[in-house]
Amino acid sequence: KQEVTQIPAALSVPEGENLVLNCSFTDSAIYNLQWFRQDPGKGLTSLLLIQSSQREQTSGRLNASLDKSSGRSTLYIAASQPGDSATYLCAVSPLYNFNKFYFGSGTKLNVKP
Amino acid sequence: EAEVAQSPRYKITEKSQAVAFWCDPISGHATLYWYRQILGQGPELLVQFQDESVVDDSQLPKDRFSAERLKGVDSTLKIQPAELGDSAMYLCASSKGQEVYEQYFGPGTRLTVT
């Protein structure tokens, strides 16, 4: 069974700082990896999806990279803002079942003004 | 922009009572998921539908939980009887179920069992 780990569990940074969130997975045979944002008490919002054939995806100030061989993905946030404060989760789908997703526990980010 | 709809948004119920949640996926999405999320953890899959068929319910506590998607569109998740440990966020998500397999989530239902 795929295990997904996100470190750190919580992170507090001053506004304007560039930061990196980490996601690791135990089985490198993945179909895709998806990063989500979750605000308190709300559902998940999709940020970026990386297919197994891709190395990275970018959207605005966000950049996600994927290294399947080492079982890692990183989410880079440039010039962080207080509005970026949320929990960030990653999820992977395995090659043997494209439609099933395994989630990490998330990194809770606090960006201080 | 199309969204996944869920209702109710909040539900408070007493233990041993029955409770039901409803989800309407994005139009045309064949795959529908129900997840349970305990505070501070990632979502855990309860049941996955492909059209009207269950393809994975291995983590669904079948003695008290049931789920249906009769016409392959909207879905209902039921708990009977509710227990204190069922207090959590219940999330519904949908996916086209082909090509990219990207998931889209609804706003969730926050359940509190007293």
CSV table of C-alpha atoms in Angstrom, one decimal:
chain,number,residue,atom,x,y,z
A,1,LYS,CA,0.0,0.0,0.0
A,2,GLN,CA,1.2,3.5,-0.9
A,3,GLU,CA,2.3,5.6,2.1
A,4,VAL,CA,2.5,9.4,1.7
A,5,THR,CA,4.4,11.6,4.1
A,6,GLN,CA,4.5,15.3,4.3
A,7,ILE,CA,7.2,17.2,6.3
A,8,PRO,CA,7.0,19.5,8.1
A,9,ALA,CA,3.6,19.1,9.7
A,10,ALA,CA,3.5,22.9,10.3
A,11,LEU,CA,5.5,25.9,9.1
A,12,SER,CA,5.4,29.5,10.0
A,13,VAL,CA,7.2,32.1,7.9
A,14,PRO,CA,7.3,35.9,7.5
A,15,GLU,CA,5.6,37.4,4.5
A,16,GLY,CA,7.7,37.6,1.3
A,17,GLU,CA,9.7,34.5,2.0
A,18,ASN,CA,10.1,31.8,-0.6
A,19,LEU,CA,9.3,28.3,0.8
A,20,VAL,CA,9.3,24.7,-0.1
A,21,LEU,CA,6.8,22.0,1.1
A,22,ASN,CA,7.8,18.4,0.8
A,23,CYS,CA,5.9,15.2,-0.1
A,24,SER,CA,7.4,11.7,-0.1
A,25,PHE,CA,5.8,8.4,-1.2
A,26,THR,CA,6.9,4.9,-0.8
A,27,ASP,CA,6.0,3.3,-4.1
A,28,SER,CA,7.5,5.1,-7.2
A,29,ALA,CA,5.1,3.4,-9.6
A,30,ILE,CA,2.6,6.4,-9.7
A,31,TYR,CA,0.3,7.6,-12.4
A,32,ASN,CA,0.1,11.2,-11.2
A,33,LEU,CA,0.5,13.4,-8.1
A,34,GLN,CA,-1.8,16.3,-7.2
A,35,TRP,CA,-1.3,19.2,-4.8
A,36,PHE,CA,-4.2,20.7,-2.9
A,37,ARG,CA,-4.9,23.6,-0.7
A,38,GLN,CA,-7.4,23.3,2.2
A,39,ASP,CA,-8.7,26.3,4.2
A,40,PRO,CA,-10.0,25.7,7.7
A,41,GLY,CA,-13.4,23.9,7.7
A,42,LYS,CA,-13.5,23.8,3.9
A,43,GLY,CA,-13.0,21.4,1.1
A,44,LEU,CA,-9.9,20.8,-1.0
A,45,THR,CA,-8.9,23.1,-3.9
A,46,SER,CA,-6.7,21.6,-6.6
A,47,LEU,CA,-3.5,23.6,-7.2
A,48,LEU,CA,-1.4,21.5,-9.5
A,49,LEU,CA,-1.4,18.1,-11.1
A,50,ILE,CA,1.8,16.4,-12.3
A,51,GLN,CA,1.5,13.4,-14.5
A,52,SER,CA,4.2,10.7,-14.2
A,53,SER,CA,5.8,11.6,-17.5
A,54,GLN,CA,6.3,15.2,-16.3
A,55,ARG,CA,9.0,16.7,-14.1
A,56,GLU,CA,7.2,19.9,-13.0
A,57,GLN,CA,4.2,22.1,-13.3
A,58,THR,CA,3.8,25.8,-12.7
A,59,SER,CA,0.9,28.1,-11.8
A,60,GLY,CA,1.5,31.7,-10.9
A,61,ARG,CA,3.8,31.7,-7.8
A,62,LEU,CA,3.5,28.0,-7.4
A,63,ASN,CA,5.9,25.4,-8.8
A,64,ALA,CA,5.6,21.7,-8.2
A,65,SER,CA,8.3,19.2,-9.1
A,66,LEU,CA,8.3,15.4,-9.2
A,67,ASP,CA,11.1,13.0,-8.8
A,68,LYS,CA,9.6,9.5,-9.1
A,69,SER,CA,12.9,7.6,-8.7
A,70,SER,CA,13.4,9.1,-5.2
A,71,GLY,CA,9.7,9.1,-4.3
A,72,ARG,CA,9.5,12.9,-3.8
A,73,SER,CA,7.6,16.0,-4.8
A,74,THR,CA,8.1,19.5,-3.7
A,75,LEU,CA,5.8,22.5,-3.9
A,76,TYR,CA,7.6,25.8,-4.1
A,77,ILE,CA,5.8,29.0,-3.2
A,78,ALA,CA,7.5,32.2,-4.2
A,79,ALA,CA,7.1,35.5,-2.4
A,80,SER,CA,4.6,34.1,0.2
A,81,GLN,CA,1.6,36.2,1.3
A,82,PRO,CA,-0.7,36.0,4.3
A,83,GLY,CA,-3.4,34.8,2.0
A,84,ASP,CA,-1.3,31.6,1.3
A,85,SER,CA,-2.0,30.5,4.9
A,86,ALA,CA,-3.7,27.1,4.7
A,87,THR,CA,-3.0,23.4,4.8
A,88,TYR,CA,-1.3,22.0,1.8
A,89,LEU,CA,-1.9,18.3,0.9
A,90,CYS,CA,-0.4,16.0,-1.7
A,91,ALA,CA,-2.1,12.9,-3.1
A,92,VAL,CA,-0.7,10.2,-5.4
A,93,SER,CA,-2.5,7.7,-7.6
A,94,PRO,CA,-0.8,4.4,-8.3
A,95,LEU,CA,-0.1,2.9,-11.8
A,96,TYR,CA,-2.2,-0.2,-10.9
A,97,ASN,CA,-5.2,2.0,-10.1
A,98,PHE,CA,-5.2,5.4,-11.8
A,99,ASN,CA,-8.4,6.4,-10.1
A,100,LYS,CA,-7.4,5.8,-6.5
A,101,PHE,CA,-5.6,8.5,-4.5
A,102,TYR,CA,-3.5,8.3,-1.3
A,103,PHE,CA,-3.2,11.4,0.7
A,104,GLY,CA,-0.5,12.8,3.0
A,105,SER,CA,-1.5,14.5,6.3
A,106,GLY,CA,-0.7,17.9,5.0
A,107,THR,CA,1.6,20.8,6.0
A,108,LYS,CA,-0.1,23.6,7.8
A,109,LEU,CA,1.3,26.9,6.6
A,110,ASN,CA,1.1,30.2,8.4
A,111,VAL,CA,2.4,33.3,6.7
A,112,LYS,CA,2.8,36.2,9.1
A,113,PRO,CA,2.3,39.8,7.9
B,1,GLU,CA,-17.1,27.0,-13.3
B,2,ALA,CA,-18.7,23.6,-12.5
B,3,GLU,CA,-18.4,22.5,-8.9
B,4,VAL,CA,-19.2,19.5,-6.7
B,5,ALA,CA,-22.2,20.2,-4.5
B,6,GLN,CA,-22.7,18.8,-1.0
B,7,SER,CA,-25.4,19.2,1.6
B,8,PRO,CA,-25.8,19.8,4.4
B,9,ARG,CA,-22.6,21.8,5.2
B,10,TYR,CA,-23.0,21.2,8.9
B,11,LYS,CA,-24.8,18.4,10.8
B,12,ILE,CA,-25.1,17.9,14.6
B,13,THR,CA,-26.7,14.6,15.7
B,14,GLU,CA,-26.9,12.5,18.8
B,15,LYS,CA,-25.3,9.1,18.9
B,16,SER,CA,-27.4,6.2,17.8
B,17,GLN,CA,-29.3,8.5,15.4
B,18,ALA,CA,-29.3,8.2,11.6
B,19,VAL,CA,-27.6,10.8,9.4
B,20,ALA,CA,-27.4,11.2,5.6
B,21,PHE,CA,-25.2,13.3,3.3
B,22,TRP,CA,-25.8,14.1,-0.3
B,23,CYS,CA,-23.3,14.8,-3.1
B,24,ASP,CA,-23.8,16.0,-6.7
B,25,PRO,CA,-20.6,15.7,-8.8
B,26,ILE,CA,-19.6,17.8,-11.7
B,27,SER,CA,-21.7,16.9,-14.7
B,28,GLY,CA,-20.2,14.1,-16.8
B,29,HIS,CA,-17.8,12.9,-14.1
B,30,ALA,CA,-18.1,9.1,-14.0
B,31,THR,CA,-16.1,8.6,-10.8
B,32,LEU,CA,-17.4,9.7,-7.4
B,33,TYR,CA,-15.5,9.4,-4.1
B,34,TRP,CA,-16.6,9.7,-0.5
B,35,TYR,CA,-13.8,10.5,2.0
B,36,ARG,CA,-13.7,11.0,5.7
B,37,GLN,CA,-11.2,13.5,7.1
B,38,ILE,CA,-10.3,13.6,10.8
B,39,LEU,CA,-8.9,16.9,12.0
B,40,GLY,CA,-5.2,17.1,11.4
B,41,GLN,CA,-5.2,14.2,9.0
B,42,GLY,CA,-5.5,13.6,5.3
B,43,PRO,CA,-8.7,12.4,3.7
B,44,GLU,CA,-9.3,8.6,3.9
B,45,LEU,CA,-11.3,6.9,1.1
B,46,LEU,CA,-14.6,5.4,2.3
B,47,VAL,CA,-16.1,4.4,-1.0
B,48,GLN,CA,-15.5,4.9,-4.8
B,49,PHE,CA,-18.1,4.7,-7.5
B,50,GLN,CA,-17.6,4.2,-11.2
B,51,ASP,CA,-20.9,5.3,-12.6
B,52,GLU,CA,-23.5,3.5,-10.4
B,53,SER,CA,-21.1,0.6,-9.4
B,54,VAL,CA,-19.0,0.5,-6.3
B,55,VAL,CA,-15.4,-0.2,-7.2
B,56,ASP,CA,-13.8,0.2,-3.8
B,57,ASP,CA,-15.5,0.1,-0.4
B,58,SER,CA,-12.8,-1.7,1.5
B,59,GLN,CA,-12.5,1.0,4.2
B,60,LEU,CA,-16.2,1.5,4.6
B,61,PRO,CA,-17.6,0.3,8.0
B,62,LYS,CA,-20.4,-1.6,6.5
B,63,ASP,CA,-22.1,-2.5,9.7
B,64,ARG,CA,-23.2,1.2,10.0
B,65,PHE,CA,-22.3,3.0,6.8
B,66,SER,CA,-24.0,2.6,3.4
B,67,ALA,CA,-23.6,4.5,0.1
B,68,GLU,CA,-25.5,4.5,-3.1
B,69,ARG,CA,-25.4,6.2,-6.5
B,70,LEU,CA,-28.5,4.7,-8.1
B,71,LYS,CA,-28.5,6.5,-11.4
B,72,GLY,CA,-24.8,7.1,-11.7
B,73,VAL,CA,-25.2,10.8,-11.0
B,74,ASP,CA,-25.7,12.1,-7.4
B,75,SER,CA,-24.9,10.0,-4.3
B,76,THR,CA,-26.0,9.5,-0.7
B,77,LEU,CA,-23.8,8.4,2.2
B,78,LYS,CA,-25.7,7.2,5.3
B,79,ILE,CA,-24.6,6.4,8.8
B,80,GLN,CA,-26.9,4.4,11.1
B,81,PRO,CA,-26.4,4.4,14.0
B,82,ALA,CA,-24.0,7.3,14.4
B,83,GLU,CA,-21.2,7.0,17.0
B,84,LEU,CA,-19.1,9.6,18.7
B,85,GLY,CA,-16.1,8.5,16.7
B,86,ASP,CA,-17.9,9.4,13.5
B,87,SER,CA,-17.4,13.1,14.1
B,88,ALA,CA,-15.3,14.3,11.2
B,89,MET,CA,-15.5,16.1,7.8
B,90,TYR,CA,-17.1,14.1,5.1
B,91,LEU,CA,-15.8,15.1,1.6
B,92,CYS,CA,-17.1,14.2,-1.8
B,93,ALA,CA,-15.0,14.4,-4.9
B,94,SER,CA,-15.4,13.5,-8.5
B,95,SER,CA,-13.3,12.8,-11.5
B,96,LYS,CA,-13.8,12.2,-15.2
B,97,GLY,CA,-12.3,8.8,-14.6
B,98,GLN,CA,-10.2,8.9,-17.7
B,99,GLU,CA,-7.1,10.5,-19.2
B,100,VAL,CA,-5.7,12.8,-16.5
B,101,TYR,CA,-7.8,11.5,-13.5
B,102,GLU,CA,-7.8,14.8,-11.7
B,103,GLN,CA,-10.0,15.1,-8.6
B,104,TYR,CA,-12.4,17.9,-7.8
B,105,PHE,CA,-13.7,18.3,-4.2
B,106,GLY,CA,-16.9,19.7,-2.8
B,107,PRO,CA,-17.1,21.9,0.3
B,108,GLY,CA,-17.6,19.0,2.7
B,109,THR,CA,-20.1,18.2,5.5
B,110,ARG,CA,-18.9,18.8,9.0
B,111,LEU,CA,-20.5,16.1,11.3
B,112,THR,CA,-20.6,16.4,15.0
B,113,VAL,CA,-22.0,13.5,17.0
B,114,THR,CA,-22.9,14.3,20.6
